[in-house]
Coordinates of C-alpha atoms and ligand atoms in Angstrom, one line a residue:
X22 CA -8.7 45.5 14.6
X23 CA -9.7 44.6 18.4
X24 CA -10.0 41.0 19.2
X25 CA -12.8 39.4 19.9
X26 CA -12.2 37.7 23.7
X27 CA -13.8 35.0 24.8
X28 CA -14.1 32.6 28.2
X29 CA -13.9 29.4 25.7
X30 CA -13.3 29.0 22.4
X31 CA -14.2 25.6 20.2
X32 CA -12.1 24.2 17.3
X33 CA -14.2 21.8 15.3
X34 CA -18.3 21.8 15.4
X35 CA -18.9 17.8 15.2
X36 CA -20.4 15.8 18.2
X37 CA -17.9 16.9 20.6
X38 CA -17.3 20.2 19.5
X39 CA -20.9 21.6 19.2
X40 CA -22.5 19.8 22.1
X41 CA -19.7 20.8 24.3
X42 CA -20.4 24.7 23.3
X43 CA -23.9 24.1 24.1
X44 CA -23.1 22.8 27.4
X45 CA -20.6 25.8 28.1
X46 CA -23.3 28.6 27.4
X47 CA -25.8 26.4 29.8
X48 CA -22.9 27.1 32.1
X49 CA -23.0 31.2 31.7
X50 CA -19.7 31.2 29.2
X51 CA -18.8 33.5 26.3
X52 CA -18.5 30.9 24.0
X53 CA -17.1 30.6 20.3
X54 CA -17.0 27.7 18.0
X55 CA -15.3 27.6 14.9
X56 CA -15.7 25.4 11.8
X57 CA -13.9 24.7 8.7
X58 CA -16.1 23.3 6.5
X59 CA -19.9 24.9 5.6
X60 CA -22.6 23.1 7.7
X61 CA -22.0 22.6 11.0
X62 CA -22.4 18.8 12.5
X63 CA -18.6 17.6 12.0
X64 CA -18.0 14.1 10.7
X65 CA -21.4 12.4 12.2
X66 CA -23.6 14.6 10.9
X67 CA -22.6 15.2 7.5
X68 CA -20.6 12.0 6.1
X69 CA -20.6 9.9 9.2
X70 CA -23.4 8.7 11.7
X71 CA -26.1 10.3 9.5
X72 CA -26.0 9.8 6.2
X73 CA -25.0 6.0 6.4
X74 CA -27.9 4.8 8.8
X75 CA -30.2 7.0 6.4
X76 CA -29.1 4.9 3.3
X77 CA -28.8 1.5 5.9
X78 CA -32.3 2.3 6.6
X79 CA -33.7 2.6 2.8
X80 CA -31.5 0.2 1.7
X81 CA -33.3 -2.2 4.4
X82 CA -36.5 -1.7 3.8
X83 CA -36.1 -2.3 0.3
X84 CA -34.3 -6.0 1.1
X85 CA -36.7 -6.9 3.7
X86 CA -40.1 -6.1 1.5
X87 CA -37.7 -8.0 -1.4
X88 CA -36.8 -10.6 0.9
X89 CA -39.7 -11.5 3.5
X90 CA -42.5 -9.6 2.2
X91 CA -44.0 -12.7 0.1
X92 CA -43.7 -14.2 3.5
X93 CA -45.6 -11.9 5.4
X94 CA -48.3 -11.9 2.4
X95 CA -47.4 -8.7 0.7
X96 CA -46.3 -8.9 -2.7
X97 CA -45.8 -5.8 -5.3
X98 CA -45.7 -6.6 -8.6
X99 CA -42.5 -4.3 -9.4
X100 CA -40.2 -3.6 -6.4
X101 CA -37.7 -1.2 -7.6
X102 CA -35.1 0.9 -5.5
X103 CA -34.6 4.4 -6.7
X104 CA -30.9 5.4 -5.9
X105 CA -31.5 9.1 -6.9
X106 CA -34.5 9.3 -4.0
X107 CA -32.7 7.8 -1.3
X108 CA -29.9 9.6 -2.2
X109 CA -32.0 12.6 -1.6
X110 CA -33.7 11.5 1.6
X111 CA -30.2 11.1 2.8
X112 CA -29.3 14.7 2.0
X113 CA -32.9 16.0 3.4
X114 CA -32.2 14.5 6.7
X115 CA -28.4 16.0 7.0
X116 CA -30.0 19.2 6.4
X117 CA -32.4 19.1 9.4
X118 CA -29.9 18.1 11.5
X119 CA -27.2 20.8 10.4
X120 CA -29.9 23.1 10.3
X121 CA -31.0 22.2 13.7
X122 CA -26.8 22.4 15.1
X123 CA -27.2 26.0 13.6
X124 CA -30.2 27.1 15.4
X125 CA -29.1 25.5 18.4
X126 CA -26.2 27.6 18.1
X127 CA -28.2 30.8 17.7
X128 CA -30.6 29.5 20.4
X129 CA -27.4 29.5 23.3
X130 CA -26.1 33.1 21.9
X131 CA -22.6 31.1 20.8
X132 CA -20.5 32.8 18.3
X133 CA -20.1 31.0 15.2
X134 CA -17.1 31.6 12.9
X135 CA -16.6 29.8 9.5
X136 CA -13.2 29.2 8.9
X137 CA -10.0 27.4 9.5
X138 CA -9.1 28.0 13.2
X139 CA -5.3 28.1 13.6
X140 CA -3.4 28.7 17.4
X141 CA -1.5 32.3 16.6
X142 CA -0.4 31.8 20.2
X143 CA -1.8 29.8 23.0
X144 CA -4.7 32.4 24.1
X145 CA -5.0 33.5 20.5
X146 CA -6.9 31.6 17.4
X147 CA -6.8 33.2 13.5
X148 CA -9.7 32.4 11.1
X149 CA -8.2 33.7 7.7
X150 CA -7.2 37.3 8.8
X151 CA -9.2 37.5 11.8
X152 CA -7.7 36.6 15.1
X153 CA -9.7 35.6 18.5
X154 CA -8.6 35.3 22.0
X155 CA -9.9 33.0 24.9
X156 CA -9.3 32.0 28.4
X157 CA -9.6 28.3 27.5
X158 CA -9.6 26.8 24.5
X159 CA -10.9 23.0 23.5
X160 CA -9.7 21.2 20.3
X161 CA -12.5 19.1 18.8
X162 CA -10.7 18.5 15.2
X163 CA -12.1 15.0 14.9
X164 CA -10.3 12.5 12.9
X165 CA -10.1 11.8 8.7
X166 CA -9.9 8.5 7.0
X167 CA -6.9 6.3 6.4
X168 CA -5.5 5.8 3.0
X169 CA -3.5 3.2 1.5
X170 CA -0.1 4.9 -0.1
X171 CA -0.8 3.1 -4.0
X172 CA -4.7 3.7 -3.5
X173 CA -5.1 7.4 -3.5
X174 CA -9.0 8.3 -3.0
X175 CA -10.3 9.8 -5.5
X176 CA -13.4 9.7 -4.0
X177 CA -15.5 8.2 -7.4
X178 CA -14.2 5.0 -7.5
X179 CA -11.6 4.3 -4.9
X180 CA -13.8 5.8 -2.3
X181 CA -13.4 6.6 1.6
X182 CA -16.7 6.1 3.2
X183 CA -17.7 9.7 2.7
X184 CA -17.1 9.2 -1.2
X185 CA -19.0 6.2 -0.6
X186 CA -21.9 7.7 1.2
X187 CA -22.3 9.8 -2.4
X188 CA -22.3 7.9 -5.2
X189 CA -23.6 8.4 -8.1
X190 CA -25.2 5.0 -9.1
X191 CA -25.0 1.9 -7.3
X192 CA -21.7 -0.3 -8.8
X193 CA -21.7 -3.2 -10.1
X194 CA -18.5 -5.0 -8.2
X195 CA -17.8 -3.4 -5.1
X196 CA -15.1 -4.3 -3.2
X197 CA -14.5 -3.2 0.6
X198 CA -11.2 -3.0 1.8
X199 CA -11.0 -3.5 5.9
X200 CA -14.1 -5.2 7.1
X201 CA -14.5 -3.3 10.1
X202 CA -17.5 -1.0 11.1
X203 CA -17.7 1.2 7.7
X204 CA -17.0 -1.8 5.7
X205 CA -19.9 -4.0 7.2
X206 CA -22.2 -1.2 6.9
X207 CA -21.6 0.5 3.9
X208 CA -21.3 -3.0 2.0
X209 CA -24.7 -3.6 3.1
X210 CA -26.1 -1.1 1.8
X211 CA -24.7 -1.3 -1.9
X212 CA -25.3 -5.3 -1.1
X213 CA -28.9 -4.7 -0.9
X214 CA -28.9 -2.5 -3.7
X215 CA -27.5 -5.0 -6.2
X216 CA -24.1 -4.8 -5.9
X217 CA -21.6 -7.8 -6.1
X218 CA -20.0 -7.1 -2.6
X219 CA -16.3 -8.9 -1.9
X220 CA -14.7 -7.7 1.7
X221 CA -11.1 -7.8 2.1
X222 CA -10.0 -8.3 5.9
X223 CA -6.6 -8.5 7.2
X224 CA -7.7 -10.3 10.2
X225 CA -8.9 -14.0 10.3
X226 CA -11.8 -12.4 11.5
X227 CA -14.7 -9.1 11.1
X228 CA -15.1 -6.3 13.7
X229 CA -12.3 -6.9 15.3
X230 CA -14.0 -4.6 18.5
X231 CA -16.4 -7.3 19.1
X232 CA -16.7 -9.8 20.8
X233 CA -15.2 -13.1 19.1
X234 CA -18.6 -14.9 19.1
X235 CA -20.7 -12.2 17.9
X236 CA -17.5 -11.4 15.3
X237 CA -18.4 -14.9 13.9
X238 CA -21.8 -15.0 14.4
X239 CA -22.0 -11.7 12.0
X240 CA -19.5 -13.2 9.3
X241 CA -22.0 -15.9 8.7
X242 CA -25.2 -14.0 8.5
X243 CA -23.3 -11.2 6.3
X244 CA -22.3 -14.4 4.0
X245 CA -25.8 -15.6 3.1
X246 CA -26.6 -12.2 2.5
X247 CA -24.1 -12.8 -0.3
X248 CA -21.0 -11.1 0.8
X249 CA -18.1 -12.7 -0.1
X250 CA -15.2 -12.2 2.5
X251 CA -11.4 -13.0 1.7
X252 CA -10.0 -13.2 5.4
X253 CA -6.3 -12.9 6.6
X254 CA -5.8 -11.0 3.0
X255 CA -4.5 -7.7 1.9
X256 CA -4.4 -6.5 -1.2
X257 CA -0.5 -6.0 -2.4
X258 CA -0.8 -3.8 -5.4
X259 CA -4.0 -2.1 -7.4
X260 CA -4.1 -0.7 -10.6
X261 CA -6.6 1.9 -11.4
X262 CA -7.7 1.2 -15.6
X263 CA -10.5 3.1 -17.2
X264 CA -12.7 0.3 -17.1
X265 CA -11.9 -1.5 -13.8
X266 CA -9.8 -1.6 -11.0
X267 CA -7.7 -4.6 -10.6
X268 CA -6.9 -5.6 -6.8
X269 CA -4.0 -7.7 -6.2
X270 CA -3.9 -10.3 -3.4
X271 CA -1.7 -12.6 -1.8
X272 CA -3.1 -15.5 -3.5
X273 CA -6.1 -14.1 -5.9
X274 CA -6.8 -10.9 -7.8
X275 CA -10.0 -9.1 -7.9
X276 CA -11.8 -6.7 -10.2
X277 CA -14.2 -3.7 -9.0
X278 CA -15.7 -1.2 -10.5
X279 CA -15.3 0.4 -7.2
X280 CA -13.2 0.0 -3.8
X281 CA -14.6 1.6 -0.7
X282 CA -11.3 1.7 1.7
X283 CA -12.1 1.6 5.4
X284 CA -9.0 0.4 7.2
X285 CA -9.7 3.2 10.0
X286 CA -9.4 6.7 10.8
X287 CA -6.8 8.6 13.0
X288 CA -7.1 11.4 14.4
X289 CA -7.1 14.9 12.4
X290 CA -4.9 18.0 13.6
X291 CA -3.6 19.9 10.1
X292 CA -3.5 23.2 9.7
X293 CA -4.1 23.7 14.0
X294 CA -1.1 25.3 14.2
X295 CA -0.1 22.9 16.9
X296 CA 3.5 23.0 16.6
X297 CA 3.3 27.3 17.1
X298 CA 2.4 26.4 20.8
X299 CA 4.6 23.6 21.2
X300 CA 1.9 20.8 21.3
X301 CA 3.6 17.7 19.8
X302 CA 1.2 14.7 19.4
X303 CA 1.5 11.1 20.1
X304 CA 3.3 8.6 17.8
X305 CA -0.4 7.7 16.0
X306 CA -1.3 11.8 15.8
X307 CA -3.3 11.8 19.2
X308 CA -3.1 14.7 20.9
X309 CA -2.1 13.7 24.5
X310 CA -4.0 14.8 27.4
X311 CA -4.3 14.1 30.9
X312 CA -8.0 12.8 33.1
X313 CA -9.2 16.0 32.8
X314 CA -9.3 16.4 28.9
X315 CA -6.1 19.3 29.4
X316 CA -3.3 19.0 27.3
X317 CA 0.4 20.0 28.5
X318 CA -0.9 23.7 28.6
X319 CA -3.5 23.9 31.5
X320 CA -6.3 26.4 29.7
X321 CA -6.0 24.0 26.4
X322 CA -8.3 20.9 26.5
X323 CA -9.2 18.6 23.7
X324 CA -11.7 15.6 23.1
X325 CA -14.2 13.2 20.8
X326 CA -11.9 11.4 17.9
X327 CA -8.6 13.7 18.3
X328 CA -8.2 12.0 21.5
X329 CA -7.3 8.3 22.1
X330 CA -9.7 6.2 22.8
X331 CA -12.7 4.8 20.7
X332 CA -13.8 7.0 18.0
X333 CA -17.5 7.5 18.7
X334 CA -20.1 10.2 18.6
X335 CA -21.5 9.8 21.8
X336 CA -18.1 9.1 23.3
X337 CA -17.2 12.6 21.7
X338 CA -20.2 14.6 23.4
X339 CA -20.2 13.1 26.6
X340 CA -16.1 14.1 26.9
X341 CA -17.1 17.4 25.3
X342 CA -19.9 18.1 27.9
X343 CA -17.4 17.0 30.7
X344 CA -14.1 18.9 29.9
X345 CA -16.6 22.2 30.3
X346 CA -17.7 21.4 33.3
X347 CA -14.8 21.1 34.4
X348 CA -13.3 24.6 32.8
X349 CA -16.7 25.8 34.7
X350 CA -15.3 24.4 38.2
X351 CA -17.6 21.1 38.3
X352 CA -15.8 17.2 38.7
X353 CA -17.7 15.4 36.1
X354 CA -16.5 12.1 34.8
X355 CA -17.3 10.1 31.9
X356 CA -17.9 6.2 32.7
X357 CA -16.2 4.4 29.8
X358 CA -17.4 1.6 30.8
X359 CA -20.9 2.4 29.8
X360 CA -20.2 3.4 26.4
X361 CA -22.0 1.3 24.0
X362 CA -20.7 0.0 20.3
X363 CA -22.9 -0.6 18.2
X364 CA -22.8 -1.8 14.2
X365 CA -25.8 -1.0 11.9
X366 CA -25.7 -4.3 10.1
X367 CA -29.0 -6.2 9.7
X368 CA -29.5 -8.2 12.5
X369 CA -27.6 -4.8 14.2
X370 CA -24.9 -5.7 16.9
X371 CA -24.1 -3.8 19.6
X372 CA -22.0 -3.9 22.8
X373 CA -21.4 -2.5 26.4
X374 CA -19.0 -3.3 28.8
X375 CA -15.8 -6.2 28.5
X376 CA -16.1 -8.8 26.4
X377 CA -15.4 -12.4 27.2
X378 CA -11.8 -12.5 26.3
X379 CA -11.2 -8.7 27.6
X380 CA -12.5 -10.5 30.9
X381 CA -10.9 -13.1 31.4
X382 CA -7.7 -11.2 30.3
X383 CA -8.2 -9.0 32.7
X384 CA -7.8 -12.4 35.5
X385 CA -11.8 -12.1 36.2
X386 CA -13.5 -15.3 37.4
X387 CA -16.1 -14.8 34.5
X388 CA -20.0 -16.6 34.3
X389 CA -21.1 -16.3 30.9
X390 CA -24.4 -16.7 29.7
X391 CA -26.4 -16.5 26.5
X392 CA -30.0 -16.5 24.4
X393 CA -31.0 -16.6 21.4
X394 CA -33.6 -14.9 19.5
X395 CA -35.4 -17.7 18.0
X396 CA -36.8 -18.6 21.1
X397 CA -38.4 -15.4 21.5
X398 CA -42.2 -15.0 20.7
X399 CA -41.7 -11.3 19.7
X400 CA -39.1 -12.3 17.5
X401 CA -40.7 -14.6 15.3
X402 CA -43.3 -12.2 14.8
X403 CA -41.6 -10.0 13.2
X404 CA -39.2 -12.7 11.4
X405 CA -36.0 -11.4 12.6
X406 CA -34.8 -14.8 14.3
X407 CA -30.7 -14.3 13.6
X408 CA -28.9 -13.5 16.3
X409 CA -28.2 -14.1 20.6
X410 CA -27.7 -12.1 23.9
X411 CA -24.9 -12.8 25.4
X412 CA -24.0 -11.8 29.1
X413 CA -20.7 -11.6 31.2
X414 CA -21.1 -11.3 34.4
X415 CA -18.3 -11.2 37.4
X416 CA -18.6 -14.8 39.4
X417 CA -17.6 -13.2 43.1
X418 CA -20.6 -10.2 43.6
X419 CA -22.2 -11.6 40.7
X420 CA -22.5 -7.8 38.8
X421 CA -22.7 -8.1 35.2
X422 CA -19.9 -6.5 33.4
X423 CA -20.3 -7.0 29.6
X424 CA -23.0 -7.5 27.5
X425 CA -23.0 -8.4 23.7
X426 CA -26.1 -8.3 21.1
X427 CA -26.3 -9.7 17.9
X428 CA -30.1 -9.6 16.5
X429 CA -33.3 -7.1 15.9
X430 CA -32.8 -4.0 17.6
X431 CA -29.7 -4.3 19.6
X432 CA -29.3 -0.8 19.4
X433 CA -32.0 0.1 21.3
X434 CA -31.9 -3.3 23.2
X435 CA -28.1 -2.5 24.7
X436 CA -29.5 0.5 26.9
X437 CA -30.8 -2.2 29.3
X438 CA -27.3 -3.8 29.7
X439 CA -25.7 0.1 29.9
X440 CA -27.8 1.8 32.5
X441 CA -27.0 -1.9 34.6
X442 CA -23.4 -1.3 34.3
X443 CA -23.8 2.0 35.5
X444 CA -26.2 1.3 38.3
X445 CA -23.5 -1.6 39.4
X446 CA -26.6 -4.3 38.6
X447 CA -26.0 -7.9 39.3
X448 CA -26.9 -10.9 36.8
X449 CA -29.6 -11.4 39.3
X450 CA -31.2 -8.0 38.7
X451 CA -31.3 -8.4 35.4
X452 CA -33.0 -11.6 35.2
X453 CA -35.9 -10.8 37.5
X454 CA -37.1 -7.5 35.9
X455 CA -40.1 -8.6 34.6
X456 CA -40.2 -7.7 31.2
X457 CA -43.7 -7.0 29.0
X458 CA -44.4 -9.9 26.7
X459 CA -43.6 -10.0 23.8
X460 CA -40.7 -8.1 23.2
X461 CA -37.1 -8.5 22.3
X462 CA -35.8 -7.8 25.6
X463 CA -36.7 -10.9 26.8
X464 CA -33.9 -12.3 25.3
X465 CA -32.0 -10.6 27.9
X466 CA -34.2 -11.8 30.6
X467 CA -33.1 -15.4 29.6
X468 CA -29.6 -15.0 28.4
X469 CA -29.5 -13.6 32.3
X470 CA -31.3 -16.9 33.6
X471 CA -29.3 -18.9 31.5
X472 CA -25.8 -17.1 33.0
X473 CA -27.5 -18.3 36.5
X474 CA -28.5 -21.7 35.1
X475 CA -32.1 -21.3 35.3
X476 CA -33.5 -20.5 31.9
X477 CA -37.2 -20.9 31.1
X478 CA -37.5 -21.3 27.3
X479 CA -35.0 -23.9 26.4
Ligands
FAD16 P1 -15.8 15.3 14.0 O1 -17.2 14.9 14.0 O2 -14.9 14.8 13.0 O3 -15.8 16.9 13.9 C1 -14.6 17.6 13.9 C2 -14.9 18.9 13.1 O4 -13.8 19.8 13.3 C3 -15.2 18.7 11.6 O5 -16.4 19.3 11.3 C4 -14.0 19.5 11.0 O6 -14.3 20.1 9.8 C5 -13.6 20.5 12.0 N1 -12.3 21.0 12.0 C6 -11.1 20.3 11.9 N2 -10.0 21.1 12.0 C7 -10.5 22.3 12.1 C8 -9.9 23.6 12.2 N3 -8.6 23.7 12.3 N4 -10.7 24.7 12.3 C9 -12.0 24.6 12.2 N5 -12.7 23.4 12.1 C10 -11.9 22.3 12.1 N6 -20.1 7.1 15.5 C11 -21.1 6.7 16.2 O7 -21.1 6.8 17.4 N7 -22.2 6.1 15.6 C12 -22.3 5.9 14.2 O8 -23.2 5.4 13.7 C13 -21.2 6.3 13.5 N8 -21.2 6.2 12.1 C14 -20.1 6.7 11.4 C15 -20.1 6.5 10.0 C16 -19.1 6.9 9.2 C17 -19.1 6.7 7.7 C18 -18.0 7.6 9.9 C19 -16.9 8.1 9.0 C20 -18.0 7.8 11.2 C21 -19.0 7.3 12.0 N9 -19.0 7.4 13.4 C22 -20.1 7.0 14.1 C23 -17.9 8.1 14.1 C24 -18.3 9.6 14.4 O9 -18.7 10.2 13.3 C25 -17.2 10.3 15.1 O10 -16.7 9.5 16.3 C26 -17.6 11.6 15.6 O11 -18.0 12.4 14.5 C27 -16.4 12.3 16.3 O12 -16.8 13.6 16.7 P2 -15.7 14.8 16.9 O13 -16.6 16.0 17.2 O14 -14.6 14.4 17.7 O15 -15.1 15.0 15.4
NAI17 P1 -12.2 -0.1 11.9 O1 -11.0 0.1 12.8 O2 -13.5 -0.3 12.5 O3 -11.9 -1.3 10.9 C1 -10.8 -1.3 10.0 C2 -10.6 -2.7 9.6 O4 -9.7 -2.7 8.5 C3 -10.1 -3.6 10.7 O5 -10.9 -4.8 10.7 C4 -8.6 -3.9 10.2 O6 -8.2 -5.1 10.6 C5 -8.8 -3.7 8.7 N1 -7.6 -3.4 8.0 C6 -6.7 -2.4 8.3 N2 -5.7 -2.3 7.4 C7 -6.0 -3.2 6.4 C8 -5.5 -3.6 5.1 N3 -4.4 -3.0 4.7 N4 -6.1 -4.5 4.4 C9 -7.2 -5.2 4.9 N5 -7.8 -4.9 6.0 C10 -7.2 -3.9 6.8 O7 -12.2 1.2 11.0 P2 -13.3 1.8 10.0 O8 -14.3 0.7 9.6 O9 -12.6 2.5 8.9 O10 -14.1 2.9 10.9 C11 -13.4 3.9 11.6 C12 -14.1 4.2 12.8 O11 -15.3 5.0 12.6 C13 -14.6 3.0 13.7 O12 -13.6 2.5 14.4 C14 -15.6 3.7 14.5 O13 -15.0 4.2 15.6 C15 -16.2 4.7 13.6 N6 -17.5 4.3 13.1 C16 -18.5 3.9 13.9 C17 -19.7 3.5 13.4 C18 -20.7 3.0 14.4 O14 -20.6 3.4 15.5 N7 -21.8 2.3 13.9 C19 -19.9 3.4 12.0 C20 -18.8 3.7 11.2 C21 -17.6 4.2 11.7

């Protein structure tokens, strides 16, 4: 049978994976993309990014109306949450957006193959018993969850977060192990559903990506939302009994009825075939590559989670986009400084840029300022007073460099402090945009004043 020859093929249709094609069709190449699993989308779209703000959001809505809606003069006689439905809305909305991946697909002319793609040779890729060939080729494999070696998943009651993202009723204990960015969101949303929520963390402190301030700031708000947090624990031993699971700490023992683990991902390269070509991976199962997304063989690039660095969506597609240009003869590069962080707790958090301690780490004369959103007008309004901007900025040209968000909308809020990174803003900049009143983002007006010693509302 003849094969198939294209200019670029792509292993692995998730953020990086299918965006990247689209880009490389924009770009006038014969492109192919190859996926393992059913639904295109990768991680994000079908047990990541997706699902679990869909069930944050429900979840939320259902707390707030439980929690401030007597406050706001709305009152329903019964207020019940119907795990079956949001369950459902949750499936309905990964199926638009796979859907959408596979028209897109169609839309661009790119060749889609279902199957396990498998290097037969460095130019050549089999699915099952077909085989392809390509000028260049781009690994986006993604990455899988960690396990812990005497807690197998088995994905109904010791859970990874996509087991967790499809239960079938809410539990009654849950407990989290790793209270990092799956654990704090996917214990609230069984939180606000009734569960008894206990997080077990490692660390003396949450998140450890954040910023230390805003890592504390959350563990308190996340604690009167009744989360109970053992800190600088791990559990030693678990035994799985038909009732309950018992967890074993250092000091304590626990009993779930089921444990989400969420101690991280790394980075997922089975059945690639890697070692066929010679491509070893790094010590953590990275696959090593140089600025330029190429590995150790020139034509073979590889991005999003299989490479190091943080393991993000949009990080993913903006290296995707970038490694074709570059097979298409362009010098794109992707700022990493401007890549937000953002956690889909309630208040959300979200970060761009160094944080305090990475600064001053880093020898930088820091000036560091901060507001909080109980001063704001817009705020109160709506009731969601938790929470403070916080602002690093460099003392000598005065540009900002970092900026942190805990409170309402600080994903949408961070886009302010990104696009100033990118446009080299200074503190100054920042604090005279005027900004329309009310809104939330004049809590980054002020935390900006306040970094310059000149804040209004205090
Ligand atoms: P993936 O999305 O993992 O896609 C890789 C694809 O490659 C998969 O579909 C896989 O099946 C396929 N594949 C692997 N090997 C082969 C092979 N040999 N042949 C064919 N196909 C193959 N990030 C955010 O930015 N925001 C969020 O809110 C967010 N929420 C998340 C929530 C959860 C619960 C999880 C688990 C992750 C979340 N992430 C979030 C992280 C985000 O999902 C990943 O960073 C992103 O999906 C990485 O994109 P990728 O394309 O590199 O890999
Ligand atoms: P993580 O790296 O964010 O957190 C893991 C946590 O587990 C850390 O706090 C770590 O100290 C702790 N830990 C590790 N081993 C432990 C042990 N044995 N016992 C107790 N604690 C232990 O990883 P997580 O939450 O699994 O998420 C993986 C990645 O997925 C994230 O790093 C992020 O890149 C991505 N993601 C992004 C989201 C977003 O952007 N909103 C949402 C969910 C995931």
């Amino acid at each position: 049978m003849a094969k198939e020859h294209f200019d670029l093929i792509v292993i692995g249709s998730g953020p990086a994976g299918y965006v990247a094609a689209i880009r490389a069709a924009q770009l006038g190449l014969k492109t192919a993309i190859i996926e393992k699993e059913k639904t295109l989308g990768g991680t994000c779209l079908n047990v990541g990014c997706i699902p679990s703000k869909a069930l944050l959001y429900s979840s939320e809505l259902y707390a707030r109306l439980q929690h401030d809606g007597k406050e706001h003069g709305i009152t329903c006689t019964k207020l019940t949450a119907n795990f079956d439905q949001m369950m459902k809305r949750k499936r309905d909305v990964v199926k638009s957006l796979v859907d959408g991946v596979s028209g897109l697909m169609k839309k661009n002319k790119i060749a889609v193959f279902q199957g396990t793609g498998k290097f037969l040779g460095p130019t050549t890729i089999g699915i099952g018993k077909q085989e392809l060939t390509a000028n260049n080729i781009l690994i986006a494999t993604g990455s899988e969850s960690i396990s812990l070696t005497f807690l197998p998943f088995d994905e109904e009651r010791v859970v990874s977060s996509t087991g967790a993202l499809s239960l079938k009723k809410v539990p009654k204990r849950l407990v989290v192990i790793g209270a990092g960015v799956i654990g704090v969101e996917l214990a609230s949303v069984y939180g606000r559903l009734g569960s008894e929520v206990t997080i077990v963390e490692m660390l003396d402190h949450i998140c450890p990506a954040m910023d230390s301030e805003v890592s504390k700031s959350l563990l308190k708000i996340l604690t009167k939302q009744n989360m109970t947090f053992h800190l600088s624990s791990k559990v030693q031993e678990a035994t799985v009994g038909k009732k309950e699971i018992s967890l074993k700490l250092d000091a304590s023992e626990l009993k779930a009825d089921v444990v989400l683990v969420s101690v991280g991902r790394r980075p997922y390269t089975s059945d690639l075939g890697l070692e066929t070509i010679g491509l070893d991976t790094s010590p953590q199962g990275f696959i090593p590559i140089d600025g330029q997304f190429r590995t150790k063989i020139p034509h073979i690039y590889a991005v999003g989670d299989v490479v190091e660095g943080v393991m993000l969506a949009h990080k993913a597609s903006e290296e995707g986009v970038a490694a074709v240009e570059i097979i298409a003869g362009h010098k794109p590069a992707v700022d990493y400084m401007t890549v937000p962080n953002v956690i889909y707790t309630h208040p959300e958090v979200a970060a761009v840029g160094l944080t305090e301690e990475e600064a001053r780490n880093a020898g930088i004369e820091v000036m560091v300022g901060k507001y909080a959103f109980k001063g704001n007008g817009r705020a109160r309004c709506s009731m969601e007073t938790d929470g403070f901007v916080k602002i690093i900025g460099e003392k000598k040209r005065g540009l900002l460099i970092g900026m942190h968000i805990i409170g309402a909308q600080a994903s949408e809020l961070i886009s302010e402090g990104m696009i100033a990174i990118q446009q080299r803003a200074t503190v100054e900049d920042l604090a005279v945009v005027p900004q329309a009143h009310p809104t939330l983002s004049e809590v980054i007006k002020e935390a900006a004043l306040n970094t310059l010693g000149r804040t209004i509302h205090a």
